[in-house]
Coordinates of N, CA and C in Angstrom, one line a residue:
X1 N 2.7 62.7 -10.9 CA 3.2 61.7 -9.9 C 2.8 60.3 -10.3
X2 N 3.8 59.4 -10.2 CA 3.5 58.0 -10.6 C 2.5 57.3 -9.7
X3 N 1.8 56.4 -10.3 CA 0.7 55.7 -9.6 C 1.2 55.0 -8.4
X4 N 2.3 54.3 -8.4 CA 2.8 53.6 -7.3 C 3.2 54.5 -6.1
X5 N 3.6 55.7 -6.4 CA 4.0 56.7 -5.4 C 2.7 57.2 -4.7
X6 N 1.7 57.4 -5.6 CA 0.4 57.9 -5.0 C -0.2 56.8 -4.1
X7 N -0.1 55.6 -4.5 CA -0.6 54.5 -3.7 C 0.1 54.4 -2.3
X8 N 1.5 54.5 -2.4 CA 2.3 54.4 -1.2 C 2.0 55.5 -0.3
X9 N 1.8 56.7 -0.8 CA 1.5 57.9 0.1 C 0.1 57.7 0.7
X10 N -0.8 57.2 -0.1 CA -2.2 57.0 0.4 C -2.2 56.0 1.6
X11 N -1.4 54.9 1.4 CA -1.3 53.9 2.4 C -0.7 54.4 3.7
X12 N 0.4 55.2 3.6 CA 1.0 55.8 4.7 C 0.1 56.8 5.4
X13 N -0.6 57.6 4.6 CA -1.5 58.6 5.2 C -2.7 57.9 6.0
X14 N -3.2 56.8 5.4 CA -4.3 56.0 6.0 C -3.8 55.4 7.3
X15 N -2.6 54.9 7.3 CA -2.1 54.3 8.6 C -2.0 55.3 9.7
X16 N -1.4 56.5 9.3 CA -1.3 57.5 10.3 C -2.6 58.0 10.8
X17 N -3.6 58.2 9.9 CA -4.9 58.7 10.4 C -5.5 57.7 11.3
X18 N -5.4 56.4 10.9 CA -6.0 55.3 11.7 C -5.3 55.2 13.1
X19 N -4.0 55.4 13.1 CA -3.3 55.3 14.3 C -3.6 56.5 15.3
X20 N -3.9 57.6 14.7 CA -4.2 58.8 15.6 C -5.6 58.6 16.2
X21 N -6.5 58.0 15.4 CA -7.9 57.7 15.9 C -7.8 56.6 17.0
X22 N -7.0 55.6 16.7 CA -6.9 54.5 17.7 C -6.3 55.0 19.0
X23 N -5.3 55.9 18.9 CA -4.6 56.4 20.1 C -5.6 57.2 20.9
X24 N -6.3 58.1 20.3 CA -7.2 59.0 21.1 C -8.4 58.3 21.6
X25 N -9.0 57.3 20.8 CA -10.3 56.8 21.2 C -10.2 55.4 21.9
X26 N -9.0 54.7 21.8 CA -9.0 53.4 22.4 C -7.8 53.3 23.4
X27 N -6.6 53.6 22.9 CA -5.4 53.4 23.8 C -5.4 54.3 25.0
X28 N -5.7 55.6 24.7 CA -5.4 56.7 25.7 C -6.1 56.4 27.0
X29 N -7.4 56.2 27.0 CA -8.1 56.0 28.3 C -7.8 54.7 29.0
X30 N -7.6 53.7 28.2 CA -7.3 52.4 28.8 C -5.9 52.4 29.4
X31 N -5.0 53.1 28.8 CA -3.6 53.2 29.3 C -3.6 54.0 30.6
X32 N -4.3 55.1 30.6 CA -4.4 56.0 31.8 C -5.0 55.3 33.0
X33 N -6.1 54.5 32.7 CA -6.7 53.8 33.8 C -5.8 52.7 34.4
X34 N -5.0 52.1 33.5 CA -4.1 51.1 34.0 C -3.0 51.7 34.8
X35 N -2.5 52.9 34.4 CA -1.5 53.6 35.2 C -2.0 54.0 36.5
X36 N -3.2 54.6 36.5 CA -3.8 55.1 37.8 C -4.0 54.0 38.8
X37 N -4.5 52.9 38.3 CA -4.7 51.7 39.2 C -3.4 51.2 39.7
X38 N -2.4 51.1 38.9 CA -1.1 50.6 39.4 C -0.5 51.6 40.4
X39 N -0.6 52.9 40.2 CA -0.1 53.9 41.1 C -0.8 53.8 42.4
X40 N -2.1 53.7 42.4 CA -2.9 53.6 43.6 C -2.5 52.4 44.4
X41 N -2.4 51.3 43.7 CA -2.0 50.0 44.4 C -0.6 50.1 45.0
X42 N 0.3 50.6 44.2 CA 1.7 50.7 44.7 C 1.8 51.6 45.9
X43 N 1.0 52.6 46.0 CA 1.1 53.6 47.1 C 0.6 53.1 48.4
X44 N -0.1 51.9 48.4 CA -0.7 51.4 49.6 C 0.4 50.9 50.6
X45 N 1.4 50.3 50.1 CA 2.4 49.8 51.0 C 3.8 50.3 50.8
X46 N 3.9 51.4 49.9 CA 5.2 51.9 49.6 C 5.2 53.5 49.7
X47 N 6.3 54.0 50.1 CA 6.4 55.5 50.3 C 7.3 56.2 49.3
X48 N 7.8 55.4 48.3 CA 8.5 56.0 47.2 C 8.2 55.2 45.9
X49 N 7.8 55.9 44.9 CA 7.3 55.3 43.7 C 8.3 55.7 42.5
X50 N 8.8 54.8 41.8 CA 9.6 55.1 40.6 C 8.8 54.9 39.4
X51 N 8.6 56.0 38.6 CA 7.8 55.9 37.4 C 8.8 55.5 36.3
X52 N 8.6 54.4 35.7 CA 9.5 53.8 34.7 C 9.1 54.2 33.3
X53 N 10.0 54.9 32.6 CA 9.8 55.3 31.2 C 11.0 54.7 30.3
X54 N 10.7 53.7 29.6 CA 11.7 53.0 28.8 C 12.1 53.8 27.6
X55 N 13.2 53.4 27.0 CA 13.6 54.1 25.8 C 12.8 53.6 24.6
X56 N 13.2 54.0 23.4 CA 12.4 53.6 22.2 C 11.0 54.2 22.2
X57 N 10.1 53.3 21.8 CA 8.7 53.7 21.7 C 8.0 53.8 23.0
X58 N 8.5 53.2 24.1 CA 8.0 53.2 25.4 C 6.9 52.2 25.7
X59 N 7.0 51.0 25.1 CA 6.1 50.0 25.4 C 6.7 48.7 26.1
X60 N 8.0 48.8 26.4 CA 8.7 47.6 27.0 C 8.3 47.5 28.4
X61 N 7.9 46.2 28.8 CA 7.7 45.9 30.2 C 9.0 46.0 31.0
X62 N 9.0 46.6 32.2 CA 10.2 46.7 33.0 C 11.0 45.4 33.2
X63 N 10.3 44.3 33.2 CA 11.1 43.0 33.4 C 11.8 42.6 32.1
X64 N 11.5 43.2 31.0 CA 12.1 42.9 29.7 C 13.0 44.0 29.2
X65 N 13.1 45.1 29.9 CA 14.0 46.2 29.5 C 15.4 45.9 30.0
X66 N 16.1 45.1 29.3 CA 17.4 44.7 29.7 C 18.4 45.8 29.8
X67 N 18.2 46.9 29.1 CA 19.1 48.0 29.1 C 18.8 49.0 30.3
X68 N 17.5 49.0 30.7 CA 17.1 50.0 31.7 C 16.8 49.3 33.1
X69 N 16.5 48.0 33.1 CA 16.2 47.4 34.3 C 17.3 47.4 35.4
X70 N 18.5 47.2 35.0 CA 19.6 47.3 36.1 C 19.7 48.7 36.7
X71 N 19.4 49.7 35.9 CA 19.5 51.1 36.4 C 18.4 51.4 37.4
X72 N 17.2 50.9 37.0 CA 16.0 51.1 37.9 C 16.2 50.3 39.2
X73 N 16.8 49.1 39.1 CA 17.0 48.3 40.3 C 18.1 49.0 41.2
X74 N 19.0 49.6 40.6 CA 20.0 50.4 41.3 C 19.4 51.6 42.1
X75 N 18.5 52.3 41.4 CA 17.9 53.4 42.0 C 17.0 52.9 43.2
X76 N 16.3 51.8 42.9 CA 15.4 51.2 43.9 C 16.2 50.8 45.2
X77 N 17.3 50.1 45.0 CA 18.2 49.7 46.1 C 18.7 50.9 46.8
X78 N 19.1 52.0 46.1 CA 19.6 53.2 46.8 C 18.6 53.8 47.7
X79 N 17.4 53.9 47.2 CA 16.3 54.4 48.0 C 15.9 53.5 49.2
X80 N 16.0 52.2 49.0 CA 15.7 51.3 50.1 C 16.8 51.4 51.2
X81 N 18.0 51.7 50.8 CA 19.1 51.8 51.7 C 18.9 53.1 52.6
X82 N 18.1 54.0 52.1 CA 17.7 55.2 52.8 C 16.5 55.0 53.7
X83 N 16.0 53.8 53.7 CA 14.9 53.4 54.5 C 13.5 53.5 53.9
X84 N 13.4 53.7 52.6 CA 12.1 53.7 51.9 C 11.7 52.3 51.4
X85 N 10.4 52.2 51.4 CA 9.7 51.1 50.7 C 9.4 51.5 49.3
X86 N 9.9 50.8 48.3 CA 9.9 51.3 46.9 C 9.1 50.4 46.0
X87 N 8.3 51.0 45.1 CA 7.6 50.2 44.0 C 8.0 50.9 42.7
X88 N 8.0 50.1 41.7 CA 8.2 50.6 40.3 C 6.9 50.5 39.5
X89 N 6.5 51.6 38.9 CA 5.2 51.7 38.2 C 5.6 52.2 36.8
X90 N 5.3 51.4 35.7 CA 5.6 51.8 34.4 C 4.6 52.7 33.8
X91 N 5.0 53.7 33.0 CA 4.1 54.5 32.2 C 4.3 54.1 30.7
X92 N 3.4 53.5 30.1 CA 3.6 53.1 28.7 C 3.1 54.2 27.8
X93 N 3.9 54.6 26.8 CA 3.6 55.7 25.9 C 2.8 55.2 24.7
X94 N 2.9 54.0 24.4 CA 2.1 53.4 23.3 C 2.2 51.9 23.4
X95 N 1.8 51.1 22.4 CA 1.9 49.7 22.5 C 2.6 49.1 21.3
X96 N 3.0 47.9 21.4 CA 3.8 47.2 20.3 C 3.0 46.7 19.2
X97 N 2.6 47.6 18.3 CA 1.9 47.3 17.1 C 2.1 48.4 16.0
X98 N 1.7 48.1 14.8 CA 1.9 49.1 13.7 C 1.2 50.4 14.0
X99 N 0.0 50.3 14.5 CA -0.8 51.5 14.8 C -0.1 52.2 16.0
X100 N 0.3 51.4 17.0 CA 0.9 52.0 18.2 C 2.2 52.8 17.8
X101 N 3.0 52.2 17.0 CA 4.3 52.9 16.6 C 4.0 54.1 15.7
X102 N 3.0 54.0 14.9 CA 2.6 55.2 14.0 C 2.1 56.3 14.9
X103 N 1.2 55.9 15.8 CA 0.6 57.0 16.7 C 1.7 57.6 17.5
X104 N 2.7 56.9 17.9 CA 3.8 57.5 18.7 C 4.5 58.7 18.0
X105 N 4.5 58.6 16.7 CA 5.2 59.7 15.9 C 4.6 61.0 16.2
X106 N 3.2 61.1 16.3 CA 2.5 62.3 16.6 C 2.9 62.9 18.0
X107 N 2.9 62.0 19.0 CA 3.3 62.5 20.3 C 4.8 62.9 20.4
X108 N 5.7 62.2 19.8 CA 7.1 62.5 19.8 C 7.4 63.8 19.1
X109 N 6.7 64.0 17.9 CA 6.9 65.2 17.1 C 6.5 66.5 17.9
X110 N 5.5 66.3 18.7 CA 5.0 67.5 19.5 C 5.4 67.4 21.0
X111 N 6.6 66.8 21.2 CA 7.2 66.7 22.5 C 6.3 66.1 23.5
X112 N 5.5 65.1 23.1 CA 4.7 64.4 24.1 C 3.7 65.3 24.8
X113 N 3.1 66.2 24.0 CA 2.3 67.3 24.6 C 1.1 66.7 25.4
X114 N 0.4 65.7 24.9 CA -0.7 65.1 25.5 C -0.4 64.2 26.7
X115 N 0.5 63.3 26.4 CA 0.9 62.3 27.5 C 1.6 63.0 28.6
X116 N 2.5 63.9 28.4 CA 3.3 64.5 29.4 C 2.4 65.4 30.3
X117 N 1.4 66.1 29.7 CA 0.4 66.9 30.4 C -0.4 66.0 31.4
X118 N -0.9 64.9 30.8 CA -1.6 63.9 31.7 C -0.8 63.4 32.8
X119 N 0.4 63.0 32.6 CA 1.2 62.4 33.6 C 1.6 63.5 34.7
X120 N 1.9 64.7 34.2 CA 2.3 65.7 35.1 C 1.1 66.1 36.1
X121 N -0.1 66.1 35.5 CA -1.3 66.4 36.3 C -1.6 65.3 37.3
X122 N -1.4 64.1 36.8 CA -1.7 62.9 37.7 C -0.7 62.9 38.9
X123 N 0.6 63.1 38.6 CA 1.6 63.1 39.6 C 1.5 64.2 40.6
X124 N 1.1 65.4 40.0 CA 0.9 66.6 40.9 C -0.3 66.3 41.9
X125 N -1.4 65.8 41.4 CA -2.5 65.5 42.2 C -2.2 64.4 43.3
X126 N -1.5 63.4 42.8 CA -1.1 62.3 43.7 C -0.2 62.9 44.9
X127 N 0.8 63.7 44.5 CA 1.7 64.3 45.5 C 1.0 65.2 46.5
X128 N 0.1 66.0 46.0 CA -0.6 66.9 46.9 C -1.4 66.2 47.9
X129 N -1.9 65.1 47.5 CA -2.8 64.3 48.5 C -2.0 63.2 49.2
X130 N -0.7 63.1 48.9 CA 0.2 62.1 49.6 C 1.5 62.7 49.8
X131 N 1.5 63.7 50.7 CA 2.7 64.5 50.9 C 3.8 63.8 51.7
X132 N 3.5 62.6 52.2 CA 4.5 61.8 52.9 C 5.2 60.8 51.9
X133 N 4.9 60.9 50.6 CA 5.4 59.9 49.7 C 6.3 60.7 48.6
X134 N 7.3 60.0 48.1 CA 8.2 60.5 47.1 C 8.0 59.9 45.8
X135 N 8.3 60.6 44.7 CA 8.2 60.1 43.4 C 9.5 60.4 42.6
X136 N 10.0 59.4 41.9 CA 11.1 59.6 41.0 C 10.7 59.2 39.6
X137 N 10.7 60.1 38.7 CA 10.3 59.8 37.3 C 11.7 59.5 36.6
X138 N 11.8 58.3 36.2 CA 13.1 57.9 35.5 C 12.9 57.5 34.1
X139 N 13.7 58.1 33.2 CA 13.6 57.8 31.8 C 14.9 57.6 31.1
X140 N 14.9 56.7 30.1 CA 16.1 56.4 29.3 C 15.8 56.9 27.8
X141 N 16.8 57.7 27.3 CA 16.7 58.1 25.9 C 15.4 58.8 25.5
X142 N 14.6 58.2 24.7 CA 13.3 58.9 24.4 C 12.4 59.0 25.7
X143 N 12.6 58.0 26.5 CA 11.9 58.1 27.8 C 12.4 59.2 28.7
X144 N 13.7 59.6 28.5 CA 14.2 60.7 29.2 C 13.6 62.0 28.7
X145 N 13.5 62.1 27.3 CA 12.8 63.3 26.7 C 11.4 63.4 27.2
X146 N 10.7 62.3 27.3 CA 9.3 62.3 27.9 C 9.3 62.7 29.3
X147 N 10.3 62.2 30.1 CA 10.4 62.6 31.5 C 10.6 64.1 31.7
X148 N 11.5 64.7 30.8 CA 11.8 66.1 30.8 C 10.5 66.9 30.5
X149 N 9.8 66.5 29.5 CA 8.5 67.2 29.1 C 7.5 67.1 30.2
X150 N 7.5 66.0 31.0 CA 6.6 65.9 32.1 C 7.0 66.8 33.3
X151 N 8.3 66.7 33.7 CA 8.7 67.4 34.9 C 8.6 68.9 34.7
X152 N 8.7 69.4 33.4 CA 8.5 70.8 33.1 C 7.1 71.3 33.4
X153 N 6.1 70.4 33.4 CA 4.7 70.8 33.6 C 4.3 70.6 35.0
X154 N 5.2 70.2 35.9 CA 4.9 70.1 37.3 C 5.4 71.3 38.0
X155 N 4.5 72.1 38.5 CA 4.8 73.4 39.1 C 4.7 73.4 40.7
X156 N 4.9 72.3 41.2 CA 4.9 72.2 42.7 C 5.7 71.0 43.1
X157 N 5.7 70.8 44.4 CA 6.2 69.5 45.0 C 7.7 69.2 44.7
X158 N 8.5 70.2 44.6 CA 9.9 69.9 44.2 C 10.7 69.1 45.3
X159 N 10.1 69.1 46.5 CA 10.7 68.3 47.6 C 10.2 66.8 47.6
X160 N 9.2 66.5 46.7 CA 8.6 65.2 46.7 C 8.7 64.5 45.3
X161 N 8.8 65.3 44.2 CA 8.9 64.7 42.9 C 10.2 65.0 42.3
X162 N 10.9 64.0 41.8 CA 12.3 64.1 41.3 C 12.3 63.4 39.9
X163 N 13.4 63.7 39.2 CA 13.5 63.1 37.8 C 15.0 62.7 37.7
X164 N 15.2 61.5 37.1 CA 16.5 61.0 36.7 C 16.5 60.7 35.2
X165 N 17.3 61.4 34.4 CA 17.2 61.2 33.0 C 18.5 60.7 32.5
X166 N 18.5 59.5 31.8 CA 19.6 58.9 31.2 C 19.6 59.1 29.7
X167 N 20.6 59.9 29.2 CA 20.8 60.1 27.8 C 19.7 60.9 27.1
X168 N 19.3 62.0 27.7 CA 18.3 62.8 27.0 C 18.8 63.2 25.6
X169 N 18.0 63.1 24.6 CA 18.5 63.5 23.2 C 18.9 65.0 23.2
X170 N 19.8 65.3 22.4 CA 20.4 66.7 22.4 C 19.4 67.8 22.1
X171 N 18.3 67.4 21.4 CA 17.3 68.5 21.1 C 16.3 68.7 22.2
X172 N 16.5 68.0 23.3 CA 15.6 68.2 24.5 C 16.1 69.4 25.3
X173 N 15.2 70.4 25.5 CA 15.6 71.6 26.2 C 15.5 71.3 27.7
X174 N 16.6 71.3 28.4 CA 16.7 70.9 29.8 C 16.3 72.0 30.8
X175 N 15.6 71.7 31.8 CA 15.1 72.7 32.8 C 16.2 73.0 33.8
X176 N 17.1 72.1 34.1 CA 18.2 72.4 35.1 C 17.7 72.9 36.4
X177 N 17.2 72.1 37.2 CA 16.8 72.5 38.6 C 17.2 71.4 39.5
X178 N 17.2 71.7 40.8 CA 17.8 70.8 41.8 C 17.2 69.4 41.9
X179 N 15.9 69.3 41.5 CA 15.3 68.0 41.7 C 15.4 67.1 40.4
X180 N 16.3 67.5 39.5 CA 16.5 66.7 38.2 C 17.9 66.3 38.1
X181 N 18.2 65.1 37.8 CA 19.6 64.6 37.6 C 19.7 64.2 36.1
X182 N 20.6 64.8 35.4 CA 20.9 64.5 34.0 C 22.2 63.7 33.9
X183 N 22.1 62.6 33.2 CA 23.2 61.7 33.0 C 23.6 61.5 31.5
X184 N 24.8 61.7 31.2 CA 25.2 61.6 29.8 C 26.5 60.9 29.6
X185 N 26.8 60.0 30.6 CA 28.1 59.2 30.6 C 29.3 60.1 30.5
X186 N 29.2 61.2 31.3 CA 30.3 62.2 31.5 C 30.7 62.8 30.1
X187 N 29.6 63.1 29.3 CA 29.9 63.7 28.0 C 30.2 62.8 26.9
X188 N 30.2 61.4 27.1 CA 30.5 60.5 26.1 C 29.3 60.0 25.3
X189 N 28.1 60.4 25.7 CA 26.9 59.9 25.0 C 26.7 60.8 23.7
X190 N 26.9 60.3 22.6 CA 26.8 61.1 21.3 C 25.4 61.6 21.0
X191 N 24.4 60.8 21.4 CA 23.0 61.3 21.2 C 22.7 62.5 22.1
X192 N 23.1 62.4 23.4 CA 22.9 63.5 24.3 C 23.7 64.7 24.0
X193 N 24.9 64.5 23.5 CA 25.8 65.6 23.2 C 25.6 66.2 21.8
X194 N 24.9 65.5 21.0 CA 24.6 66.0 19.6 C 25.8 65.8 18.7
X195 N 26.5 64.7 18.8 CA 27.6 64.4 17.9 C 27.0 63.9 16.5
X196 N 26.7 64.8 15.6 CA 26.0 64.5 14.4 C 26.7 63.5 13.5
X197 N 28.0 63.6 13.3 CA 28.7 62.6 12.4 C 28.6 61.2 13.0
X198 N 28.8 61.1 14.3 CA 28.7 59.7 14.9 C 27.3 59.2 14.8
X199 N 26.3 60.0 14.9 CA 24.9 59.6 14.9 C 24.6 59.2 13.4
X200 N 25.1 59.9 12.4 CA 24.8 59.6 11.0 C 25.4 58.3 10.7
X201 N 26.6 58.0 11.1 CA 27.3 56.8 10.9 C 26.6 55.6 11.5
X202 N 26.1 55.8 12.7 CA 25.3 54.7 13.4 C 24.0 54.4 12.6
X203 N 23.4 55.5 12.1 CA 22.2 55.3 11.3 C 22.4 54.6 10.0
X204 N 23.5 54.9 9.3 CA 23.9 54.3 8.0 C 24.1 52.8 8.2
X205 N 24.9 52.4 9.2 CA 25.3 51.0 9.3 C 24.2 50.1 10.0
X206 N 23.2 50.7 10.6 CA 22.2 50.0 11.3 C 21.5 48.9 10.5
X207 N 21.1 49.2 9.2 CA 20.4 48.2 8.4 C 21.3 47.0 8.1
X208 N 22.6 47.2 7.9 CA 23.5 46.1 7.7 C 23.8 45.3 8.9
X209 N 23.8 45.9 10.1 CA 23.9 45.2 11.4 C 22.7 44.3 11.6
X210 N 21.5 44.9 11.3 CA 20.3 44.1 11.5 C 20.3 42.9 10.6
X211 N 20.7 43.1 9.3 CA 20.7 42.0 8.3 C 21.7 40.9 8.8
X212 N 22.8 41.3 9.3 CA 23.8 40.3 9.7 C 23.3 39.5 10.9
X213 N 22.7 40.3 11.9 CA 22.1 39.6 13.1 C 21.0 38.6 12.7
X214 N 20.2 39.0 11.7 CA 19.1 38.1 11.3 C 19.6 36.8 10.7
X215 N 20.7 37.0 9.8 CA 21.3 35.8 9.2 C 21.9 34.9 10.3
X216 N 22.5 35.5 11.3 CA 23.1 34.8 12.4 C 22.1 34.1 13.3
X217 N 20.8 34.4 13.1 CA 19.8 33.8 13.9 C 19.6 34.5 15.2
X218 N 20.0 35.8 15.3 CA 19.8 36.6 16.5 C 19.3 38.0 16.1
X219 N 18.1 38.1 15.6 CA 17.5 39.3 15.2 C 17.5 40.4 16.3
X220 N 17.7 41.6 15.9 CA 17.7 42.7 16.9 C 16.9 43.9 16.3
X221 N 16.5 44.8 17.2 CA 15.7 46.0 16.8 C 16.6 47.0 16.1
X222 N 16.0 48.0 15.5 CA 16.8 49.1 14.8 C 17.6 49.9 15.9
X223 N 17.0 50.3 17.0 CA 17.8 51.0 18.0 C 19.0 50.2 18.5
X224 N 18.8 48.9 18.7 CA 20.0 48.0 19.1 C 21.0 48.0 18.0
X225 N 20.6 48.0 16.7 CA 21.5 47.9 15.6 C 22.3 49.2 15.5
X226 N 21.7 50.3 15.8 CA 22.4 51.6 15.7 C 23.5 51.7 16.7
X227 N 23.3 51.1 17.9 CA 24.4 51.1 18.9 C 25.1 52.4 19.0
X228 N 24.3 53.4 19.4 CA 24.9 54.8 19.4 C 26.0 54.9 20.5
X229 N 27.2 55.3 20.1 CA 28.3 55.4 21.0 C 28.0 56.2 22.3
X230 N 28.3 55.6 23.4 CA 28.2 56.2 24.7 C 26.7 56.3 25.2
X231 N 25.8 55.7 24.5 CA 24.4 55.7 24.8 C 24.0 54.5 25.7
X232 N 24.9 53.7 26.0 CA 24.6 52.5 26.9 C 25.1 52.8 28.3
X233 N 24.2 52.7 29.2 CA 24.5 53.1 30.6 C 24.6 51.8 31.5
X234 N 25.6 51.8 32.3 CA 25.9 50.8 33.3 C 25.8 51.3 34.7
X235 N 25.2 50.5 35.6 CA 25.0 51.0 37.0 C 26.3 51.3 37.6
X236 N 27.4 50.5 37.4 CA 28.6 50.7 38.1 C 29.2 52.1 37.7
X237 N 28.9 52.6 36.6 CA 29.5 53.9 36.1 C 28.6 55.1 36.6
X238 N 27.3 54.9 36.7 CA 26.5 56.1 37.0 C 26.0 56.1 38.5
X239 N 26.3 55.0 39.2 CA 25.8 54.9 40.6 C 26.3 56.0 41.5
X240 N 27.6 56.4 41.4 CA 28.1 57.5 42.3 C 27.2 58.8 42.2
X241 N 26.9 59.2 40.9 CA 26.1 60.4 40.7 C 24.6 60.2 41.3
X242 N 24.1 59.0 41.0 CA 22.7 58.7 41.4 C 22.6 58.6 42.9
X243 N 23.5 57.9 43.5 CA 23.4 57.7 45.0 C 23.6 59.1 45.7
X244 N 24.5 59.9 45.2 CA 24.7 61.2 45.7 C 23.5 62.1 45.6
X245 N 22.9 62.0 44.4 CA 21.6 62.7 44.2 C 20.5 62.3 45.2
X246 N 20.4 61.0 45.4 CA 19.4 60.5 46.3 C 19.7 61.0 47.7
X247 N 20.9 60.8 48.2 CA 21.2 61.2 49.5 C 21.1 62.7 49.8
X248 N 21.3 63.5 48.7 CA 21.2 65.0 48.9 C 19.7 65.4 48.8
X249 N 18.8 64.6 48.2 CA 17.5 65.1 47.9 C 16.4 64.4 48.7
X250 N 16.7 63.1 49.1 CA 15.6 62.3 49.7 C 16.1 62.0 51.1
X251 N 15.4 62.6 52.1 CA 15.8 62.5 53.5 C 15.6 61.0 53.9
X252 N 16.6 60.5 54.6 CA 16.6 59.1 55.0 C 15.4 58.9 56.0
X253 N 14.7 57.8 55.8 CA 13.6 57.4 56.7 C 14.2 56.7 57.9
X254 N 13.7 57.1 59.1 CA 14.2 56.4 60.3 C 13.4 55.2 60.7

């Protein structure tokens, strides 16, 4: 094996090992404490909590998630129209750093086994002690895969805990039960439907799109450059399904 290849592999291995240590010893507890504090605060004056799970790596603040924010606002407005007081609480899966992104690979490869178990346990405990409150776990793309992994581990509270998944990747095994809404742009989402040729083409052209955008002075992320066909969700298109789901599952507050 050539020396440069050995050095490259050593660097990659070192980054991965450091990221796993960072995730377990530093990020994990801090992030959980942050989530628990936000959930507790939100529940004081609200009776419906939307758990926000962004796409990508899962570190985007709700206010900056331009692709997901309009959808969350639509869900929030729909619940408010049913008489609920609604708060949005984000669950961050990692943070925006080299270590954060590297650590994310471990969680994603094992279907978010650690994070989804924590969130499922936390929401189960919250719901059992707050049976007058509703929870909607909402996720986009990778966030939808995380949402699915979480809802599978919740074995109670089907009348109080719900999930709305936008564009779950095709490899995600869906639970298909009444308290979960799956959205795939009516079969047009190539990632959700597993249209491999279209996904490969999006992957091939992404670096060139990124380069052009950078030259034009408008740099974009790799997921944005991929621009997977049908994987962009607009409230006007999905609102009928979501509002029907809400009205069928969440009893209007008087």
